[in-house]
Tab-separated table of C-alpha atoms and ligand atoms in Angstrom:
chain	number	residue	atom	x	y	z
N	1	MET	CA	0.225	0.572	0.074
N	2	ALA	CA	1.390	3.768	-0.296
N	3	VAL	CA	0.494	6.694	1.582
N	4	ASN	CA	-0.729	9.855	0.097
N	5	GLN	CA	1.033	13.482	0.338
N	6	SER	CA	-2.156	14.902	2.160
N	7	GLN	CA	-1.592	11.713	4.673
N	8	LEU	CA	1.811	12.154	5.300
N	9	GLY	CA	1.406	16.281	6.013
N	10	GLN	CA	-0.966	14.877	8.860
N	11	MET	CA	1.357	12.710	10.422
N	12	PHE	CA	4.420	14.907	10.093
N	13	GLU	CA	1.371	17.754	11.739
N	14	GLN	CA	0.395	15.531	14.458
N	15	VAL	CA	3.903	14.669	15.270
N	16	LEU	CA	5.953	17.560	14.944
N	17	ARG	CA	3.192	19.332	17.571
N	18	LEU	CA	3.362	16.304	19.804
N	19	SER	CA	6.902	17.608	19.467
N	20	LYS	CA	6.051	21.141	20.513
N	21	VAL	CA	6.702	22.233	17.045
N	22	ASP	CA	4.988	26.151	17.049
N	23	ALA	CA	5.495	29.896	16.011
N	24	THR	CA	7.907	30.046	18.590
N	25	GLN	CA	9.887	27.614	16.913
N	26	SER	CA	12.562	27.063	14.229
N	27	VAL	CA	12.848	23.301	12.282
N	28	ALA	CA	16.098	22.806	10.083
N	29	ILE	CA	14.831	19.644	8.150
N	30	LEU	CA	18.145	17.795	7.822
N	31	LYS	CA	18.627	16.160	4.841
N	32	SER	CA	20.906	14.134	2.263
N	33	HIS	CA	20.521	12.924	-1.632
N	34	TYR	CA	18.893	10.276	-0.316
N	35	SER	CA	16.733	10.802	1.898
N	36	ASP	CA	12.856	10.556	0.734
N	37	ALA	CA	11.498	13.246	-0.984
N	38	ARG	CA	8.048	12.533	0.328
N	39	THR	CA	9.467	12.523	3.814
N	40	VAL	CA	11.542	16.003	3.422
N	41	GLN	CA	8.571	17.053	1.824
N	42	ALA	CA	5.463	16.485	4.976
N	43	ALA	CA	8.054	17.602	7.427
N	44	THR	CA	8.848	21.480	6.102
N	45	ASP	CA	4.820	21.278	5.062
N	46	ALA	CA	3.400	20.338	8.035
N	47	ALA	CA	6.499	22.473	10.497
N	48	LEU	CA	5.284	25.432	7.953
N	49	ARG	CA	2.024	24.781	8.710
N	50	LEU	CA	2.295	25.040	12.192
N	51	GLY	CA	3.814	28.641	11.719
N	52	ALA	CA	7.069	27.457	13.179
N	53	LYS	CA	10.224	29.261	10.825
N	54	VAL	CA	11.237	26.088	8.835
N	55	TYR	CA	14.821	25.686	7.550
N	56	CYS	CA	16.996	22.936	5.146
N	57	VAL	CA	20.724	21.504	6.077
N	58	GLU	CA	21.282	19.455	2.645
N	59	LEU	CA	24.785	17.327	3.320
N	60	PRO	CA	26.431	15.335	0.826
N	61	ALA	CA	26.337	12.610	2.016
N	62	PHE	CA	29.612	10.420	3.916
N	63	ASN	CA	30.490	6.931	2.720
N	64	HIS	CA	32.923	5.288	4.537
N	65	PRO	CA	35.153	2.711	2.048
N	66	THR	CA	34.358	-0.454	4.401
N	67	ALA	CA	31.118	0.257	4.949
N	68	MET	CA	28.496	-2.191	3.509
N	69	GLY	CA	25.152	-1.961	2.765
N	70	ASN	CA	22.316	-0.003	3.020
N	71	ASP	CA	20.899	0.809	5.938
N	72	MET	CA	22.568	3.423	7.638
N	73	THR	CA	22.231	1.533	10.999
N	74	ALA	CA	25.742	-1.338	9.637
N	75	TYR	CA	28.115	1.691	9.960
N	76	CYS	CA	28.161	3.733	12.912
N	77	GLY	CA	29.804	6.963	14.389
N	78	ASP	CA	30.769	9.371	10.932
N	79	THR	CA	28.471	10.091	9.830
N	80	ALA	CA	28.194	13.637	6.902
N	81	LEU	CA	27.684	15.568	8.902
N	82	THR	CA	31.405	14.466	11.258
N	83	GLY	CA	33.773	17.664	10.751
N	84	ASN	CA	31.388	20.145	8.712
N	85	ILE	CA	30.931	22.873	12.066
N	86	ALA	CA	29.825	24.988	10.207
N	87	ALA	CA	26.396	23.075	9.046
N	88	GLN	CA	26.535	21.570	13.026
N	89	ARG	CA	26.398	24.894	14.584
N	90	ALA	CA	23.716	25.693	11.633
N	91	LEU	CA	22.153	23.014	12.955
N	92	GLU	CA	21.923	23.578	16.757
N	93	ALA	CA	20.832	27.159	16.184
N	94	ALA	CA	17.710	24.717	15.663
N	95	ASP	CA	15.052	24.285	18.338
N	96	LEU	CA	13.968	20.868	16.233
N	97	ILE	CA	15.714	18.834	13.797
N	98	VAL	CA	13.737	16.677	11.453
N	99	ASP	CA	16.688	14.099	10.434
N	100	THR	CA	15.965	12.368	7.580
N	101	MET	CA	19.805	11.229	6.589
N	102	MET	CA	20.901	8.774	10.197
N	103	LEU	CA	23.459	10.971	12.647
N	104	LEU	CA	22.169	8.689	15.538
N	105	HIS	CA	25.305	6.063	17.185
N	106	SER	CA	27.609	9.875	15.925
N	107	PRO	CA	29.157	12.092	18.269
N	108	GLU	CA	27.579	15.506	16.506
N	109	GLN	CA	24.894	13.801	17.928
N	110	GLU	CA	25.311	14.175	21.456
N	111	GLN	CA	27.497	17.341	20.634
N	112	ILE	CA	23.721	18.422	19.443
N	113	LEU	CA	21.622	17.560	21.770
N	114	LYS	CA	23.764	19.391	24.248
N	115	THR	CA	23.218	22.161	23.322
N	116	GLY	CA	19.020	22.014	23.743
N	117	THR	CA	18.099	21.549	20.340
N	118	ARG	CA	15.970	18.396	19.986
N	119	ILE	CA	16.096	15.798	17.191
N	120	LEU	CA	13.613	13.369	15.772
N	121	LEU	CA	14.728	10.944	13.456
N	122	ALA	CA	12.804	9.976	10.600
N	123	VAL	CA	13.769	7.393	7.758
N	124	GLU	CA	11.590	5.097	7.342
N	125	PRO	CA	9.408	4.534	4.861
N	126	PRO	CA	5.712	6.447	5.451
N	127	GLU	CA	3.946	4.020	5.185
N	128	VAL	CA	6.089	2.665	8.475
N	129	LEU	CA	5.147	5.282	10.133
N	130	ALA	CA	1.975	5.216	9.235
N	131	ARG	CA	1.825	2.376	11.033
N	132	MET	CA	3.607	2.841	13.766
N	133	LEU	CA	2.114	6.857	14.434
N	134	PRO	CA	2.700	7.756	17.961
N	135	THR	CA	0.807	8.951	20.633
N	136	GLU	CA	0.905	9.882	24.022
N	137	GLU	CA	-0.749	6.747	25.798
N	138	ASP	CA	2.720	4.819	23.884
N	139	LYS	CA	4.491	7.726	25.389
N	140	SER	CA	2.962	6.542	29.181
N	141	ARG	CA	4.523	3.307	28.836
N	142	VAL	CA	7.157	3.492	27.861
N	143	LEU	CA	7.732	6.431	30.544
N	144	ALA	CA	5.963	3.607	33.014
N	145	ALA	CA	8.357	0.859	32.249
N	146	ALA	CA	11.087	3.002	32.326
N	147	ALA	CA	10.944	4.494	35.707
N	148	VAL	CA	11.476	0.621	36.308
N	149	LEU	CA	14.434	0.103	34.922
N	150	GLU	CA	16.930	3.453	35.994
N	151	LYS	CA	16.855	2.312	39.523
N	152	ALA	CA	17.188	-1.062	38.102
N	153	ARG	CA	20.728	-2.994	39.239
N	154	MET	CA	20.387	-6.294	37.632
N	155	MET	CA	19.003	-6.856	34.012
N	156	THR	CA	18.788	-10.518	33.696
N	157	VAL	CA	17.186	-12.884	30.655
N	158	LYS	CA	16.328	-16.777	30.072
N	159	SER	CA	14.744	-18.636	27.375
N	160	GLN	CA	13.380	-21.717	26.555
N	161	ALA	CA	16.426	-21.652	24.134
N	162	GLY	CA	18.899	-21.728	26.396
N	163	SER	CA	19.244	-18.205	27.349
N	164	ASP	CA	21.005	-17.119	30.788
N	165	PHE	CA	22.033	-13.752	30.674
N	166	ARG	CA	22.797	-11.493	33.359
N	167	ALA	CA	24.496	-7.676	33.152
N	168	PRO	CA	24.332	-5.798	36.213
N	169	LEU	CA	23.092	-1.963	36.001
N	170	GLY	CA	23.251	1.226	37.208
N	171	GLN	CA	26.800	2.980	34.916
N	172	TYR	CA	24.504	4.585	32.374
N	173	PRO	CA	21.199	6.074	32.047
N	174	THR	CA	17.741	4.499	30.217
N	175	VAL	CA	16.741	6.087	27.532
N	176	THR	CA	13.485	5.759	26.036
N	177	GLU	CA	12.084	6.051	22.644
N	178	TYR	CA	8.037	6.828	22.196
N	179	GLY	CA	8.401	8.631	18.719
N	180	TYR	CA	8.429	12.322	19.136
N	181	ALA	CA	10.868	15.165	20.580
N	182	ASP	CA	8.682	16.922	23.285
N	183	GLU	CA	11.898	17.766	25.905
N	184	PRO	CA	14.936	20.158	25.578
N	185	GLY	CA	17.906	17.916	24.271
N	186	ARG	CA	16.010	15.532	23.473
N	187	TRP	CA	16.660	12.928	21.299
N	188	ASP	CA	13.444	10.809	19.457
N	189	HIS	CA	12.453	8.047	16.169
N	190	TRP	CA	9.474	7.830	14.884
N	191	PRO	CA	8.648	4.987	14.574
N	192	SER	CA	9.590	3.857	17.520
N	193	GLY	CA	7.899	2.377	21.032
N	194	PHE	CA	11.315	0.511	23.712
N	195	LEU	CA	12.861	1.431	26.194
N	196	PHE	CA	16.922	0.439	27.294
N	197	THR	CA	19.773	0.661	29.054
N	198	TRP	CA	23.458	-0.292	28.232
N	199	PRO	CA	25.457	-2.837	31.074
N	200	ASN	CA	27.688	-1.583	33.436
N	201	GLU	CA	31.440	-1.557	31.712
N	202	ASP	CA	32.855	-5.114	31.008
N	203	GLN	CA	29.820	-6.828	33.202
N	204	ALA	CA	27.872	-8.157	31.229
N	205	GLU	CA	28.028	-12.262	31.401
N	206	GLY	CA	26.352	-15.400	30.204
N	207	VAL	CA	24.838	-16.920	26.551
N	208	LEU	CA	22.237	-15.054	24.659
N	209	VAL	CA	20.520	-18.043	22.137
N	210	LEU	CA	19.499	-16.142	19.542
N	211	GLU	CA	16.193	-19.463	18.154
N	212	VAL	CA	15.322	-19.910	15.344
N	213	GLY	CA	13.110	-16.429	14.150
N	214	ASP	CA	15.067	-14.120	16.173
N	215	ILE	CA	16.383	-10.827	14.365
N	216	LEU	CA	19.645	-9.531	12.929
N	217	LEU	CA	20.345	-6.172	11.661
N	218	PRO	CA	21.559	-4.938	9.661
N	219	PHE	CA	21.229	-8.186	8.469
N	220	LYS	CA	18.036	-8.113	7.883
N	221	SER	CA	17.316	-11.635	8.597
N	222	TYR	CA	15.663	-13.858	10.873
N	223	ALA	CA	17.956	-16.406	12.266
N	224	ARG	CA	16.725	-20.225	10.706
N	225	GLU	CA	19.262	-22.101	12.851
N	226	ARG	CA	20.464	-21.673	16.619
N	227	ILE	CA	23.155	-19.299	16.851
N	228	THR	CA	25.415	-18.594	20.549
N	229	LEU	CA	26.862	-16.561	21.623
N	230	GLU	CA	29.082	-16.369	24.614
N	231	ILE	CA	29.275	-12.901	26.627
N	232	GLU	CA	31.985	-12.632	29.496
N	233	LYS	CA	33.230	-9.281	31.512
N	234	GLY	CA	30.965	-7.439	29.300
N	235	PHE	CA	32.302	-8.463	25.620
N	236	VAL	CA	31.323	-11.339	23.040
N	237	THR	CA	33.570	-14.257	23.088
N	238	LYS	CA	32.257	-17.679	21.100
N	239	ILE	CA	30.323	-16.939	18.506
N	240	HIS	CA	28.450	-21.097	18.090
N	241	GLY	CA	26.513	-22.724	15.289
N	242	GLY	CA	26.229	-23.659	11.691
N	243	PHE	CA	26.377	-21.365	8.691
N	244	GLU	CA	24.561	-18.149	10.126
N	245	ALA	CA	27.330	-18.398	13.562
N	246	GLU	CA	30.146	-17.804	10.495
N	247	TYR	CA	28.450	-15.482	8.955
N	248	LEU	CA	28.085	-13.369	12.274
N	249	ARG	CA	31.710	-14.535	13.250
N	250	ASP	CA	33.347	-13.141	9.690
N	251	TYR	CA	30.784	-9.709	9.411
N	252	MET	CA	31.534	-8.787	12.841
N	253	SER	CA	35.768	-9.868	12.190
N	254	TYR	CA	35.456	-7.980	8.939
N	255	PHE	CA	36.446	-4.336	11.546
N	256	ASN	CA	38.982	-5.807	12.654
N	257	ASP	CA	38.549	-3.967	15.794
N	258	PRO	CA	37.761	-5.524	19.857
N	259	GLU	CA	35.551	-3.268	20.598
N	260	VAL	CA	32.693	-4.452	18.515
N	261	TYR	CA	31.725	-7.386	20.684
N	262	GLY	CA	31.477	-5.068	23.056
N	263	ILE	CA	27.381	-5.785	24.759
N	264	SER	CA	25.608	-1.929	23.777
N	265	HIS	CA	22.290	-1.206	24.617
N	266	ILE	CA	19.717	-3.872	25.812
N	267	GLY	CA	16.232	-2.376	26.394
N	268	TRP	CA	12.260	-4.703	25.058
N	269	GLY	CA	10.098	-3.776	23.245
N	270	LEU	CA	6.674	-2.169	24.078
N	271	GLN	CA	4.789	-1.175	20.294
N	272	PRO	CA	2.125	-3.446	19.647
N	273	ARG	CA	1.687	-2.326	15.790
N	274	ALA	CA	5.570	-2.511	15.007
N	275	GLN	CA	5.134	-6.682	13.441
N	276	TRP	CA	7.670	-9.496	14.197
N	277	THR	CA	6.672	-10.812	10.888
N	278	ALA	CA	7.036	-7.282	8.821
N	279	MET	CA	10.597	-7.577	8.571
N	280	GLY	CA	9.927	-10.854	5.987
N	281	LEU	CA	8.128	-7.804	4.569
N	282	HIS	CA	10.405	-5.402	3.138
N	283	ASP	CA	13.332	-4.902	0.989
N	284	LYS	CA	16.336	-4.494	2.814
N	285	ASN	CA	16.512	-1.111	1.711
N	286	ASP	CA	13.516	-0.192	2.952
N	287	GLY	CA	14.631	1.735	6.294
N	288	MET	CA	16.234	0.328	9.027
N	289	CYS	CA	13.520	-2.125	10.460
N	290	MET	CA	11.843	-0.209	13.090
N	291	ASP	CA	9.043	-3.071	13.392
N	292	ALA	CA	12.255	-5.028	14.556
N	293	ARG	CA	13.184	-2.946	17.426
N	294	ALA	CA	10.470	-2.246	18.709
N	295	PHE	CA	8.277	-5.346	18.089
N	296	TYR	CA	6.053	-5.782	21.294
N	297	GLY	CA	7.764	-8.074	24.720
N	298	ASN	CA	11.029	-8.429	22.427
N	299	PHE	CA	14.134	-7.868	24.136
N	300	LEU	CA	16.070	-6.001	21.806
N	301	PHE	CA	20.196	-6.079	22.661
N	302	SER	CA	23.559	-4.679	20.479
N	303	THR	CA	26.938	-5.455	20.345
N	304	GLY	CA	29.783	-2.386	19.072
N	305	PRO	CA	29.152	1.653	20.419
N	306	ASN	CA	28.332	3.003	23.471
N	307	THR	CA	29.678	6.279	22.865
N	308	GLU	CA	25.962	7.194	22.423
N	309	VAL	CA	26.275	8.320	27.002
N	310	GLY	CA	29.655	9.184	27.470
N	311	GLY	CA	30.732	5.643	27.167
N	312	LYS	CA	34.158	4.718	25.927
N	313	ARG	CA	33.668	2.507	22.770
N	314	LYS	CA	33.461	4.131	19.517
N	315	THR	CA	33.548	1.129	16.813
N	316	PRO	CA	31.712	1.162	13.302
N	317	CYS	CA	29.995	-2.074	13.838
N	318	HIS	CA	26.167	-1.979	15.289
N	319	MET	CA	24.374	-5.312	15.634
N	320	ASP	CA	20.562	-4.643	16.346
N	321	ILE	CA	19.063	-8.448	17.504
N	322	ALA	CA	15.385	-8.584	18.642
N	323	LEU	CA	15.003	-12.264	20.282
N	324	ARG	CA	11.454	-13.666	20.642
N	325	ARG	CA	9.925	-15.721	23.701
N	326	CYS	CA	12.313	-14.644	26.410
N	327	ASP	CA	11.999	-14.000	29.941
N	328	ILE	CA	13.405	-10.772	30.849
N	329	LYS	CA	13.868	-9.978	34.636
N	330	VAL	CA	14.856	-6.644	36.396
N	331	ASP	CA	16.292	-6.653	39.670
N	332	ASP	CA	13.170	-9.745	41.162
N	333	LEU	CA	10.185	-7.996	38.806
N	334	LEU	CA	9.744	-9.988	35.661
N	335	VAL	CA	8.750	-7.588	33.447
N	336	VAL	CA	8.715	-9.908	29.892
N	337	ALA	CA	7.654	-13.788	30.561
N	338	GLU	CA	7.811	-15.797	27.165
N	339	GLY	CA	7.906	-12.874	25.186
N	340	GLU	CA	4.719	-11.130	26.965
N	341	VAL	CA	5.004	-7.961	28.874
N	342	VAL	CA	3.947	-8.008	32.134
N	343	ALA	CA	5.172	-5.619	34.310
N	344	PRO	CA	4.776	-2.662	35.095
N	345	GLU	CA	1.263	-2.792	34.314
N	346	ALA	CA	0.975	0.554	32.797
N	347	SER	CA	3.435	-0.475	30.409
N	348	ARG	CA	1.172	-3.306	29.157
N	349	ALA	CA	-1.419	-2.240	25.476
N	350	ARG	CA	-2.591	-5.007	25.802
K	1	G6C	O1	15.674	3.688	17.107
K	1	G6C	C1	17.095	3.527	17.180
K	1	G6C	C2	17.061	2.291	15.952
K	1	G6C	C3	18.677	2.402	15.746
K	1	G6C	C4	19.030	1.700	17.510
K	1	G6C	O2	20.553	1.215	17.252
K	1	G6C	C5	18.478	2.045	17.934
K	1	G6C	N1	17.168	2.644	18.706
K	2	FE2	FE1	21.530	-0.178	18.437
């Protein structure tokens, strides 16, 4: 199906209104040549209709010679903004940036947010944006879960497949994603609906077993056989399995950087309109597959960079891996039982 331009504009008006855009605000539309022109136009028209002062910052695309694939999360850290101080100043001048080219996981994004500028990432296809149009109910559910996670000192994950993972917490903040940037200095991503934090440096340990059907990003593949990851002192030390384990091992070793094996953000999905099946209906180049990151009751873990929260690991290789049917405990509270959100009650959607 296809969203028409009028609908897309109305949706952007709703999301920018939730993001506190009004006649007192300036909105920068950040783009590059690969941005979705429909998204750029809709964001521009919506911001103008809300009375904001709107401008566009277009950056020549940046390609690192070792980057592979078109998924913008596959190569993190350096972006088209890296080193472009003039453009960064132009962006820091805005109250809100609609990012249609992807600054996520870059130091520049953190520098811009520190000035109080808000950033809303929107790089998924318009039809995916439409299916997961953010609501204030999404926000309240995600914040209810965050109230539990931000106090926690331990996250444990178990599954029938054999996962048995422990991550001491407290060194890093909890990050929420509910789809709109409504607070000064906030980054958010439309579409989303999940939350995460990072394990204390060098302390995550145990085993994570990817069962058939679990999702590997940016490969955009469903595991067809089990992959077993051994984690010691915060790093993946062994990757067992068949062809897919070999593929993952080969891909990660390609970066020739021991930091790629560090455990990065860990959390769970709270978006009931995100679907585990959606990735199978899209091409690999259709955005970054937020359905996989946000589907209700997933355990989302990742490897690689933790610069987003002031960590020392700046590595370009970022894997986001979504597991189904896990039991996730935050301290002694079971928040997800076999892939079903069970607590806190205020975070449940059904
Ligand atoms: O929304 C996102 C997207 C990618 C990622 O790694 C984190 N959050
Ligand atoms: Fe990630």
